[in-house]
C-alpha cells in the first residue's frame, strides 16, 4: 500500500479538476478535501503559503501546488498510462501548448466574458484566435494526446466543461461548432470520457453557482481590463 | 552548425535566451547561434519557427523548433541525457519542486524587473523595488530548501533551477549598477548573494554572459526612448 494521496481542491475549479483527472487516469486513489475559497482553510494556507490557491497535492509528506506541476508529478511518480508522450520533442510540444493555455488563454477568456463594447470585442478576437491555434493541434486526433488523454487535454479541460457554462452565464458566444468543429467535438469526447466524468463537477450546480456570482465576476474584471 | 545539429535563435540582451545558452553551455553542447535584431523586423526564420509567439529563444534541432526557454532547457536535458551533467533532478518530487520555483520565477521576478525597468513613475519603480526584495526573500527560502546546504539549487552542481534564475543574472548586475543597490543583498538574502557570485564565477556561465556594460547602455537608451515617448504623449494631450 502506497502513501496517502490527498487533493486540496475546490468544487468550481477547473484547475482542481486537472489534479483529480490526472490521478484518476493513473488509477491512484486519493482523498478530496474541498475548500471554500471565500474562507480558505489553515491547511491550504499552510501547504500553499506562496499562492494560497488550489489545487495542492499532498503525497505522504510531500506538498505539490500548481496544477500543471501536479500533473507532471503524478505522471512521473506513479505507474499507469503515461500522460506525456515518450518522445522529447513531442513532450516539449505538449508542454508548450499546456503553457499556452495558461499564459495566453485564461485571461482573455475571462475578460471576454465580463467586459463590454469594443473592449470585449478585442478580447473575444484574442481568445478566438488562440482557441483556433489550439484547435489546430488536434489534427484529426481524438484527443490532443492522441488516442488517450494527455497533458494538453488536461490543461484544456476548462474549455471543454467550463467554457459552455460561462458562455451561458455571460450571454456570450465564443466557440460554436461551426467555427470550431474539432474543438467542440473534442470537448464532447473529453467530458463524456468515463474517467473524466467521475471528477467533473455537476453542470447544473456549477451553472447555478456561477449565475449567482455573475456580479462579482464582472467586478473582478474592472480591475483587470485596461482603461479605454 | 556543430555535431549536434543545433541552432539557437536569440537576442544578446534577453534573459530567456541566456537561459537556453546556459543550458547548452553547462551540457557542453555546440550549436550555431543566430542573433535576431533587437529593434528590427523579425526574421523569416523566427516567424517560421515560432509562429505562435514570434519570440526568442527558439532552439532548432534537426529542423524541429522548440520554443519557450524553460521548455528548451528540459528538452536539452532529455535529448542529451548522456552528455554533460543532468540538469533536472532525478526524483519526481525534487523535479516538481524545481518546476514550481521555475514557474514562480517567471511569474514574479520577470514582471518585477519589467516594473522596475519600465515603471513610469518614481512610485512605480519604488513599488517594484519593494516587491523585488520580497521576491528575493522568498527565493532565499527556496534556495535554502532546494540546496540543502550545498552550493546551488541543484545541490553540488548547477541544475535546472540555477539555470532558470541564472538567465536573469546579467539583468541583476545591470540593475545593481543602475540603482546603486543590490538586488540580492548579502545582508538580507545571504544565500542568494553567495549563489550569485558562485554562479557567475563558473566557466560555463562566463562563456555565455552578455556584456553588462552594454546592458547598462541599452537600459539607459530604452529609458531615454520611453521618457521621450511619454513626454511626446503628454505634450500632445
CSV table of C-alpha atoms in Angstrom, one decimal:
chain,number,residue,atom,x,y,z
A,1,UNK,CA,0.0,0.0,0.0
A,2,UNK,CA,1.5,3.3,-1.0
A,3,UNK,CA,1.5,6.6,0.9
A,4,UNK,CA,-1.7,8.6,1.3
A,5,UNK,CA,-2.7,10.9,-1.5
A,6,UNK,CA,-4.9,13.9,-1.0
A,7,UNK,CA,-6.0,16.8,-3.2
A,8,UNK,CA,-6.9,20.1,-1.7
A,9,UNK,CA,-9.4,21.3,-4.3
A,10,UNK,CA,-12.5,23.4,-4.9
A,11,UNK,CA,-15.7,22.3,-6.5
A,12,UNK,CA,-15.9,25.0,-9.1
A,13,UNK,CA,-12.3,25.0,-10.1
A,14,UNK,CA,-11.0,23.7,-13.5
A,15,UNK,CA,-7.5,23.7,-12.0
A,16,UNK,CA,-8.6,21.5,-9.2
A,17,UNK,CA,-10.1,19.1,-11.9
A,18,UNK,CA,-6.7,18.9,-13.6
A,19,UNK,CA,-5.2,17.4,-10.5
A,20,UNK,CA,-8.1,14.9,-9.9
A,21,UNK,CA,-8.3,13.7,-13.5
A,22,UNK,CA,-4.5,13.1,-13.6
A,23,UNK,CA,-4.7,10.9,-10.5
A,24,UNK,CA,-7.8,9.0,-11.8
A,25,UNK,CA,-6.2,8.4,-15.2
A,26,UNK,CA,-3.2,6.9,-13.4
A,27,UNK,CA,-5.5,4.8,-11.2
A,28,UNK,CA,-4.3,6.5,-8.0
A,29,UNK,CA,-6.8,6.6,-5.2
A,30,UNK,CA,-7.0,9.9,-3.3
A,31,UNK,CA,-9.0,11.8,-0.8
A,32,UNK,CA,-10.5,15.1,-1.9
A,33,UNK,CA,-10.5,18.0,0.6
A,34,UNK,CA,-12.9,20.6,-0.7
A,35,UNK,CA,-12.1,24.3,0.1
A,36,UNK,CA,-14.4,27.2,0.4
A,37,UNK,CA,-12.3,29.7,-1.5
A,38,UNK,CA,-14.1,32.5,0.2
A,39,UNK,CA,-12.8,31.2,3.6
A,40,UNK,CA,-9.5,29.4,3.0
A,41,UNK,CA,-8.5,26.7,5.4
A,42,UNK,CA,-5.4,26.7,7.6
A,43,UNK,CA,-4.5,23.5,5.7
A,44,UNK,CA,-4.4,25.3,2.4
A,45,UNK,CA,-2.6,28.3,3.7
A,46,UNK,CA,0.0,26.0,5.3
A,47,UNK,CA,0.5,23.9,2.2
A,48,UNK,CA,0.5,26.8,-0.4
A,49,UNK,CA,1.7,29.8,1.5
A,50,UNK,CA,3.1,31.4,-1.6
A,51,UNK,CA,0.0,31.4,-3.8
A,52,UNK,CA,-2.8,30.3,-1.4
A,53,UNK,CA,-4.5,28.6,-4.3
A,54,UNK,CA,-6.0,25.2,-5.2
A,55,UNK,CA,-5.2,22.6,-6.2
A,56,UNK,CA,-2.5,21.3,-3.9
A,57,UNK,CA,-1.4,17.7,-4.0
A,58,UNK,CA,-0.4,16.0,-0.7
A,59,UNK,CA,1.5,12.8,-1.2
A,60,UNK,CA,2.8,11.3,2.0
A,61,UNK,CA,4.7,14.3,3.5
A,62,UNK,CA,5.2,15.9,0.1
A,63,UNK,CA,3.3,19.0,-1.0
A,64,UNK,CA,2.9,20.0,-4.6
A,65,UNK,CA,1.0,23.1,-5.7
A,66,UNK,CA,0.3,24.4,-9.2
A,67,UNK,CA,-1.9,22.3,-11.4
A,68,UNK,CA,0.4,21.6,-14.3
A,69,UNK,CA,3.3,20.9,-11.9
A,70,UNK,CA,1.0,18.4,-10.2
A,71,UNK,CA,0.1,16.7,-13.5
A,72,UNK,CA,3.7,16.2,-14.4
A,73,UNK,CA,4.5,15.0,-10.9
A,74,UNK,CA,1.6,12.5,-11.0
A,75,UNK,CA,2.9,11.2,-14.4
A,76,UNK,CA,6.4,10.7,-13.0
A,77,UNK,CA,5.7,9.5,-9.5
A,78,UNK,CA,3.0,6.8,-10.3
A,79,UNK,CA,2.7,3.9,-12.6
A,80,UNK,CA,-0.1,3.8,-15.1
A,81,UNK,CA,-0.7,5.1,-18.6
A,82,UNK,CA,1.6,8.0,-19.5
A,83,UNK,CA,0.2,11.5,-19.5
A,84,UNK,CA,3.1,12.9,-21.5
A,85,UNK,CA,4.4,11.5,-24.8
A,86,UNK,CA,7.6,9.5,-24.7
A,87,UNK,CA,9.5,11.4,-27.5
A,88,UNK,CA,11.3,14.5,-26.1
A,89,UNK,CA,10.1,16.7,-29.0
A,90,UNK,CA,6.5,15.7,-28.5
A,91,UNK,CA,6.9,16.3,-24.8
A,92,UNK,CA,8.2,19.8,-25.5
A,93,UNK,CA,5.3,20.4,-27.8
A,94,UNK,CA,2.8,19.2,-25.2
A,95,UNK,CA,4.4,21.5,-22.5
A,96,UNK,CA,4.3,24.4,-25.0
A,97,UNK,CA,0.6,24.1,-25.5
A,98,UNK,CA,-0.2,23.5,-21.9
A,99,UNK,CA,1.6,26.7,-21.0
A,100,UNK,CA,-0.1,28.5,-23.9
A,101,UNK,CA,-3.4,27.7,-22.4
A,102,UNK,CA,-2.5,29.2,-19.0
A,103,UNK,CA,-0.4,32.1,-20.3
A,104,UNK,CA,-2.4,33.2,-23.4
A,105,UNK,CA,-6.0,31.8,-23.0
A,106,UNK,CA,-7.1,32.2,-19.3
A,107,UNK,CA,-7.0,35.9,-19.1
A,108,UNK,CA,-8.5,37.0,-22.4
A,109,UNK,CA,-11.2,34.3,-22.0
A,110,UNK,CA,-12.2,35.7,-18.6
A,111,UNK,CA,-12.1,39.3,-19.8
A,112,UNK,CA,-14.1,38.4,-23.0
A,113,UNK,CA,-16.9,37.2,-20.8
A,114,UNK,CA,-17.4,40.1,-18.5
A,115,UNK,CA,-16.3,43.2,-20.3
A,116,UNK,CA,-18.5,45.2,-22.8
A,117,UNK,CA,-18.4,47.0,-26.1
A,118,UNK,CA,-15.2,47.5,-28.0
A,119,UNK,CA,-13.0,46.2,-25.2
A,120,UNK,CA,-15.0,43.0,-25.1
A,121,UNK,CA,-14.7,42.6,-28.9
A,122,UNK,CA,-11.0,42.9,-28.6
A,123,UNK,CA,-10.7,40.1,-26.0
A,124,UNK,CA,-13.2,37.9,-27.9
A,125,UNK,CA,-11.0,38.3,-31.0
A,126,UNK,CA,-7.9,37.4,-29.0
A,127,UNK,CA,-9.4,34.3,-27.3
A,128,UNK,CA,-10.9,33.1,-30.5
A,129,UNK,CA,-7.6,33.4,-32.3
A,130,UNK,CA,-5.9,31.5,-29.6
A,131,UNK,CA,-8.5,28.8,-29.5
A,132,UNK,CA,-8.1,28.4,-33.3
A,133,UNK,CA,-4.4,27.9,-32.8
A,134,UNK,CA,-5.1,25.3,-30.1
A,135,UNK,CA,-7.7,23.6,-32.3
A,136,UNK,CA,-5.0,23.2,-35.0
A,137,UNK,CA,-3.1,20.9,-32.6
A,138,UNK,CA,-5.9,18.3,-32.7
A,139,UNK,CA,-5.1,17.4,-36.4
A,140,UNK,CA,-7.8,14.8,-36.7
A,141,UNK,CA,-6.9,13.1,-33.4
A,142,UNK,CA,-9.4,12.1,-30.9
A,143,UNK,CA,-7.5,13.9,-28.1
A,144,UNK,CA,-4.6,16.2,-28.1
A,145,UNK,CA,-2.7,13.3,-26.6
A,146,UNK,CA,-3.7,11.0,-29.5
A,147,UNK,CA,-5.9,8.1,-28.7
A,148,UNK,CA,-5.6,8.7,-25.0
A,149,UNK,CA,-6.0,11.8,-22.8
A,150,UNK,CA,-2.7,13.6,-22.2
A,151,UNK,CA,-1.3,16.8,-20.6
A,152,UNK,CA,-2.7,19.2,-23.2
A,153,UNK,CA,-6.2,17.7,-22.9
A,154,UNK,CA,-6.0,18.0,-19.1
A,155,UNK,CA,-4.7,21.6,-19.5
A,156,UNK,CA,-7.5,22.4,-21.9
A,157,UNK,CA,-10.2,20.8,-19.8
A,158,UNK,CA,-11.5,24.2,-18.7
A,159,UNK,CA,-12.5,24.9,-22.3
A,160,UNK,CA,-14.3,21.5,-22.6
A,161,UNK,CA,-16.6,21.7,-19.5
A,162,UNK,CA,-16.5,25.3,-18.1
A,163,UNK,CA,-16.4,27.3,-21.3
A,164,UNK,CA,-20.0,26.5,-22.4
A,165,UNK,CA,-21.2,27.2,-18.9
A,166,UNK,CA,-19.6,30.6,-18.7
A,167,UNK,CA,-20.9,31.4,-22.2
A,168,UNK,CA,-24.4,30.7,-20.9
A,169,UNK,CA,-24.0,32.8,-17.8
A,170,UNK,CA,-22.4,35.7,-19.6
A,171,UNK,CA,-24.6,35.5,-22.6
A,172,UNK,CA,-21.5,35.4,-24.9
A,173,UNK,CA,-20.8,33.0,-27.7
A,174,UNK,CA,-17.1,32.2,-28.2
A,175,UNK,CA,-16.8,28.7,-29.6
A,176,UNK,CA,-19.6,27.5,-31.9
A,177,UNK,CA,-19.4,24.0,-33.6
A,178,UNK,CA,-19.5,25.9,-36.9
A,179,UNK,CA,-16.4,27.9,-36.1
A,180,UNK,CA,-14.6,25.4,-34.0
A,181,UNK,CA,-15.8,21.9,-35.2
A,182,UNK,CA,-12.7,20.0,-34.0
A,183,UNK,CA,-12.5,21.7,-30.7
A,184,UNK,CA,-16.2,21.3,-29.9
A,185,UNK,CA,-16.1,17.6,-30.9
A,186,UNK,CA,-13.0,17.2,-28.7
A,187,UNK,CA,-14.9,18.9,-25.8
A,188,UNK,CA,-17.7,16.4,-26.0
A,189,UNK,CA,-15.3,13.5,-26.2
A,190,UNK,CA,-13.4,14.8,-23.2
A,191,UNK,CA,-16.4,15.4,-21.0
A,192,UNK,CA,-18.0,12.1,-21.8
A,193,UNK,CA,-14.8,10.1,-21.2
A,194,UNK,CA,-15.6,7.5,-18.4
A,195,UNK,CA,-12.7,8.5,-16.1
A,196,UNK,CA,-13.1,12.3,-16.7
A,197,UNK,CA,-16.8,12.1,-15.9
A,198,UNK,CA,-16.0,10.9,-12.4
A,199,UNK,CA,-14.4,14.2,-11.4
A,200,UNK,CA,-16.3,16.8,-13.4
A,201,UNK,CA,-18.5,19.0,-11.2
A,202,UNK,CA,-22.2,18.7,-12.0
A,203,UNK,CA,-23.2,21.1,-14.7
A,204,UNK,CA,-26.5,22.3,-13.2
A,205,UNK,CA,-24.8,23.1,-9.8
A,206,UNK,CA,-22.0,25.0,-11.5
A,207,UNK,CA,-24.4,26.9,-13.6
A,208,UNK,CA,-26.4,28.0,-10.6
A,209,UNK,CA,-23.3,29.0,-8.7
A,210,UNK,CA,-21.8,31.0,-11.5
A,211,UNK,CA,-25.1,32.7,-12.2
A,212,UNK,CA,-25.3,33.8,-8.6
A,213,UNK,CA,-21.7,35.1,-8.7
A,214,UNK,CA,-22.1,37.0,-12.0
A,215,UNK,CA,-22.0,40.5,-10.5
A,216,UNK,CA,-18.9,39.5,-8.6
A,217,UNK,CA,-17.2,38.2,-11.8
A,218,UNK,CA,-18.0,41.5,-13.6
A,219,UNK,CA,-16.4,43.5,-10.7
A,220,UNK,CA,-13.2,41.4,-10.8
A,221,UNK,CA,-12.5,42.3,-14.4
A,222,UNK,CA,-12.9,46.0,-13.8
A,223,UNK,CA,-9.5,45.9,-12.1
A,224,UNK,CA,-8.0,43.7,-14.8
A,225,UNK,CA,-9.2,45.2,-18.1
A,226,UNK,CA,-7.2,48.1,-19.5
A,227,UNK,CA,-8.8,51.6,-19.2
A,228,UNK,CA,-10.1,52.7,-22.6
B,1,UNK,CA,26.5,24.0,-37.3
B,2,UNK,CA,28.3,21.6,-34.9
B,3,UNK,CA,28.0,18.0,-34.1
B,4,UNK,CA,24.6,18.1,-32.5
B,5,UNK,CA,22.7,19.8,-35.4
B,6,UNK,CA,21.6,22.6,-33.0
B,7,UNK,CA,20.8,26.2,-33.8
B,8,UNK,CA,19.6,28.8,-31.3
B,9,UNK,CA,17.8,31.9,-32.4
B,10,UNK,CA,18.5,34.5,-29.8
B,11,UNK,CA,19.0,38.1,-28.8
B,12,UNK,CA,22.0,39.0,-26.7
B,13,UNK,CA,20.2,41.0,-24.1
B,14,UNK,CA,17.4,38.5,-23.4
B,15,UNK,CA,17.4,36.7,-20.1
B,16,UNK,CA,15.3,33.9,-21.6
B,17,UNK,CA,17.9,33.4,-24.4
B,18,UNK,CA,20.6,33.4,-21.7
B,19,UNK,CA,18.8,30.6,-20.0
B,20,UNK,CA,19.0,28.5,-23.2
B,21,UNK,CA,22.6,29.4,-23.7
B,22,UNK,CA,23.4,28.5,-20.1
B,23,UNK,CA,21.8,25.1,-20.5
B,24,UNK,CA,23.8,24.4,-23.7
B,25,UNK,CA,27.0,25.7,-22.1
B,26,UNK,CA,26.6,23.5,-18.9
B,27,UNK,CA,25.8,20.5,-21.1
B,28,UNK,CA,28.8,21.2,-23.2
B,29,UNK,CA,26.8,21.2,-26.4
B,30,UNK,CA,27.9,23.0,-29.6
B,31,UNK,CA,25.4,25.0,-31.7
B,32,UNK,CA,25.1,27.7,-34.2
B,33,UNK,CA,23.9,31.0,-32.7
B,34,UNK,CA,21.8,33.3,-34.8
B,35,UNK,CA,21.2,36.8,-33.4
B,36,UNK,CA,17.8,38.4,-34.0
B,37,UNK,CA,17.6,42.2,-34.5
B,38,UNK,CA,16.7,43.9,-31.2
B,39,UNK,CA,14.6,46.7,-32.6
B,40,UNK,CA,14.3,45.5,-36.2
B,41,UNK,CA,11.9,43.3,-38.1
B,42,UNK,CA,11.7,39.7,-37.0
B,43,UNK,CA,13.5,37.3,-39.4
B,44,UNK,CA,11.7,34.9,-41.7
B,45,UNK,CA,13.4,32.1,-39.7
B,46,UNK,CA,11.9,33.3,-36.4
B,47,UNK,CA,8.5,33.8,-37.9
B,48,UNK,CA,8.6,30.2,-39.3
B,49,UNK,CA,10.0,28.5,-36.2
B,50,UNK,CA,7.9,30.3,-33.6
B,51,UNK,CA,4.8,31.3,-35.5
B,52,UNK,CA,2.7,31.5,-32.3
B,53,UNK,CA,4.7,33.9,-30.2
B,54,UNK,CA,7.4,35.1,-32.6
B,55,UNK,CA,9.8,35.4,-29.7
B,56,UNK,CA,13.3,34.2,-28.9
B,57,UNK,CA,14.8,31.9,-27.8
B,58,UNK,CA,14.0,29.2,-30.3
B,59,UNK,CA,16.0,26.1,-30.4
B,60,UNK,CA,16.1,24.3,-33.7
B,61,UNK,CA,17.2,20.7,-33.5
B,62,UNK,CA,17.3,18.8,-36.8
B,63,UNK,CA,14.8,21.2,-38.3
B,64,UNK,CA,12.4,20.9,-35.4
B,65,UNK,CA,11.6,24.0,-33.4
B,66,UNK,CA,11.4,24.1,-29.6
B,67,UNK,CA,10.1,27.4,-28.1
B,68,UNK,CA,9.9,28.8,-24.5
B,69,UNK,CA,13.1,28.9,-22.5
B,70,UNK,CA,12.2,26.5,-19.7
B,71,UNK,CA,10.8,24.0,-22.2
B,72,UNK,CA,14.0,24.3,-24.2
B,73,UNK,CA,16.1,23.6,-21.1
B,74,UNK,CA,14.0,20.5,-20.3
B,75,UNK,CA,14.2,19.4,-23.9
B,76,UNK,CA,18.0,19.7,-24.0
B,77,UNK,CA,18.3,17.7,-20.7
B,78,UNK,CA,16.1,14.9,-22.1
B,79,UNK,CA,17.5,14.6,-25.5
B,80,UNK,CA,21.2,14.9,-24.5
B,81,UNK,CA,20.8,13.0,-21.2
B,82,UNK,CA,24.1,11.2,-21.9
B,83,UNK,CA,26.0,14.4,-22.5
B,84,UNK,CA,27.3,16.6,-19.6
B,85,UNK,CA,25.5,16.8,-16.3
B,86,UNK,CA,21.8,16.2,-15.7
B,87,UNK,CA,20.0,19.4,-15.2
B,88,UNK,CA,16.7,18.2,-13.7
B,89,UNK,CA,16.8,16.2,-10.5
B,90,UNK,CA,16.1,12.5,-10.7
B,91,UNK,CA,13.4,12.3,-8.0
B,92,UNK,CA,9.9,13.2,-9.2
B,93,UNK,CA,9.3,15.3,-6.1
B,94,UNK,CA,12.5,17.3,-6.5
B,95,UNK,CA,11.6,17.8,-10.1
B,96,UNK,CA,8.2,19.1,-9.1
B,97,UNK,CA,9.8,21.5,-6.6
B,98,UNK,CA,12.2,22.8,-9.2
B,99,UNK,CA,9.3,23.3,-11.7
B,100,UNK,CA,7.2,25.1,-9.0
B,101,UNK,CA,10.0,27.6,-8.3
B,102,UNK,CA,10.8,28.0,-12.0
B,103,UNK,CA,7.1,29.0,-12.6
B,104,UNK,CA,7.3,31.3,-9.6
B,105,UNK,CA,10.5,33.0,-11.0
B,106,UNK,CA,8.8,33.6,-14.4
B,107,UNK,CA,5.6,34.8,-12.8
B,108,UNK,CA,7.1,37.1,-10.2
B,109,UNK,CA,10.6,38.1,-10.9
B,110,UNK,CA,10.2,38.9,-14.6
B,111,UNK,CA,7.2,41.1,-14.1
B,112,UNK,CA,9.0,42.9,-11.3
B,113,UNK,CA,12.0,43.6,-13.5
B,114,UNK,CA,9.7,45.0,-16.1
B,115,UNK,CA,8.0,47.2,-13.4
B,116,UNK,CA,11.4,48.5,-12.3
B,117,UNK,CA,12.7,49.0,-15.8
B,118,UNK,CA,9.6,50.3,-17.4
B,119,UNK,CA,7.9,51.8,-14.3
B,120,UNK,CA,6.6,55.2,-15.4
B,121,UNK,CA,6.6,57.0,-12.1
B,122,UNK,CA,9.1,57.0,-9.2
B,123,UNK,CA,6.4,55.3,-7.2
B,124,UNK,CA,6.0,52.5,-9.7
B,125,UNK,CA,9.7,52.0,-9.6
B,126,UNK,CA,9.8,52.1,-5.8
B,127,UNK,CA,7.0,49.6,-5.6
B,128,UNK,CA,8.9,47.4,-8.0
B,129,UNK,CA,11.9,47.6,-5.8
B,130,UNK,CA,9.9,46.7,-2.6
B,131,UNK,CA,8.3,43.8,-4.3
B,132,UNK,CA,11.6,42.6,-5.7
B,133,UNK,CA,13.1,42.4,-2.2
B,134,UNK,CA,10.1,40.4,-1.1
B,135,UNK,CA,10.6,38.0,-4.1
B,136,UNK,CA,14.3,37.8,-3.3
B,137,UNK,CA,13.5,36.8,0.3
B,138,UNK,CA,11.1,34.1,-1.0
B,139,UNK,CA,13.8,32.8,-3.3
B,140,UNK,CA,16.3,32.8,-0.4
B,141,UNK,CA,13.9,30.3,1.3
B,142,UNK,CA,13.7,28.3,-1.9
B,143,UNK,CA,17.4,28.2,-2.2
B,144,UNK,CA,17.8,27.0,1.4
B,145,UNK,CA,15.2,24.3,0.8
B,146,UNK,CA,16.5,23.1,-2.6
B,147,UNK,CA,20.2,23.3,-2.0
B,148,UNK,CA,20.1,21.6,1.4
B,149,UNK,CA,23.2,23.4,2.5
B,150,UNK,CA,25.1,22.9,-0.8
B,151,UNK,CA,26.2,25.5,-3.4
B,152,UNK,CA,23.4,25.5,-5.9
B,153,UNK,CA,19.7,25.0,-6.2
B,154,UNK,CA,20.7,21.7,-7.9
B,155,UNK,CA,22.9,20.7,-5.0
B,156,UNK,CA,26.6,20.3,-5.6
B,157,UNK,CA,26.2,21.1,-9.3
B,158,UNK,CA,24.2,23.6,-11.3
B,159,UNK,CA,20.7,22.3,-12.1
B,160,UNK,CA,17.5,23.4,-13.9
B,161,UNK,CA,16.6,26.0,-11.3
B,162,UNK,CA,20.0,27.5,-11.2
B,163,UNK,CA,19.7,28.0,-15.0
B,164,UNK,CA,16.2,29.4,-14.8
B,165,UNK,CA,17.2,32.0,-12.3
B,166,UNK,CA,20.6,32.3,-14.0
B,167,UNK,CA,19.1,33.7,-17.1
B,168,UNK,CA,18.3,36.9,-15.0
B,169,UNK,CA,21.8,37.3,-13.5
B,170,UNK,CA,23.0,39.7,-16.2
B,171,UNK,CA,20.0,41.9,-15.6
B,172,UNK,CA,20.5,41.6,-11.8
B,173,UNK,CA,24.0,43.0,-12.3
B,174,UNK,CA,22.6,45.7,-14.6
B,175,UNK,CA,20.0,46.8,-12.0
B,176,UNK,CA,22.7,46.8,-9.3
B,177,UNK,CA,24.7,49.3,-11.3
B,178,UNK,CA,21.8,51.5,-12.3
B,179,UNK,CA,20.1,51.5,-8.9
B,180,UNK,CA,23.3,51.6,-7.0
B,181,UNK,CA,21.9,48.9,-4.7
B,182,UNK,CA,22.0,45.2,-4.6
B,183,UNK,CA,19.0,43.2,-5.8
B,184,UNK,CA,20.3,40.2,-3.9
B,185,UNK,CA,21.6,42.0,-0.8
B,186,UNK,CA,24.1,40.0,1.2
B,187,UNK,CA,22.6,41.4,4.4
B,188,UNK,CA,19.0,40.4,3.7
B,189,UNK,CA,19.5,37.4,1.4
B,190,UNK,CA,23.0,36.0,2.1
B,191,UNK,CA,22.4,32.6,0.4
B,192,UNK,CA,21.3,34.2,-2.8
B,193,UNK,CA,24.1,36.8,-2.8
B,194,UNK,CA,26.6,34.0,-2.4
B,195,UNK,CA,24.9,31.9,-5.0
B,196,UNK,CA,25.1,34.8,-7.5
B,197,UNK,CA,28.8,35.2,-7.0
B,198,UNK,CA,29.4,31.5,-7.2
B,199,UNK,CA,27.2,31.0,-10.3
B,200,UNK,CA,28.8,33.9,-12.2
B,201,UNK,CA,32.3,32.6,-11.4
B,202,UNK,CA,31.7,29.4,-13.2
B,203,UNK,CA,33.4,29.0,-16.6
B,204,UNK,CA,30.3,27.7,-18.3
B,205,UNK,CA,28.4,30.9,-17.1
B,206,UNK,CA,31.2,33.2,-18.1
B,207,UNK,CA,31.3,31.7,-21.6
B,208,UNK,CA,27.8,33.0,-22.3
B,209,UNK,CA,27.2,36.0,-20.1
B,210,UNK,CA,26.4,39.2,-22.0
B,211,UNK,CA,28.4,42.3,-21.5
B,212,UNK,CA,26.9,44.0,-18.5
B,213,UNK,CA,28.2,47.5,-19.6
B,214,UNK,CA,26.3,47.1,-22.9
B,215,UNK,CA,23.2,46.1,-20.9
B,216,UNK,CA,23.5,49.2,-18.8
B,217,UNK,CA,23.8,51.3,-22.0
B,218,UNK,CA,20.8,49.5,-23.5
B,219,UNK,CA,18.8,50.2,-20.4
B,220,UNK,CA,19.7,53.9,-20.4
B,221,UNK,CA,18.8,54.1,-24.1
B,222,UNK,CA,15.4,52.4,-23.6
B,223,UNK,CA,14.7,54.7,-20.6
B,224,UNK,CA,15.5,57.7,-22.7
B,225,UNK,CA,13.3,56.5,-25.5
B,226,UNK,CA,10.4,55.7,-23.1
B,227,UNK,CA,10.9,59.2,-21.4
B,228,UNK,CA,10.8,60.9,-24.8
B,229,UNK,CA,7.7,58.9,-25.8
B,230,UNK,CA,5.9,59.8,-22.6
B,231,UNK,CA,6.9,63.5,-23.0
B,232,UNK,CA,5.5,63.5,-26.5
B,233,UNK,CA,2.2,62.0,-25.4
B,234,UNK,CA,1.8,64.5,-22.5
B,235,UNK,CA,2.6,67.4,-24.9
B,236,UNK,CA,0.0,66.2,-27.4
B,237,UNK,CA,-2.7,65.9,-24.8
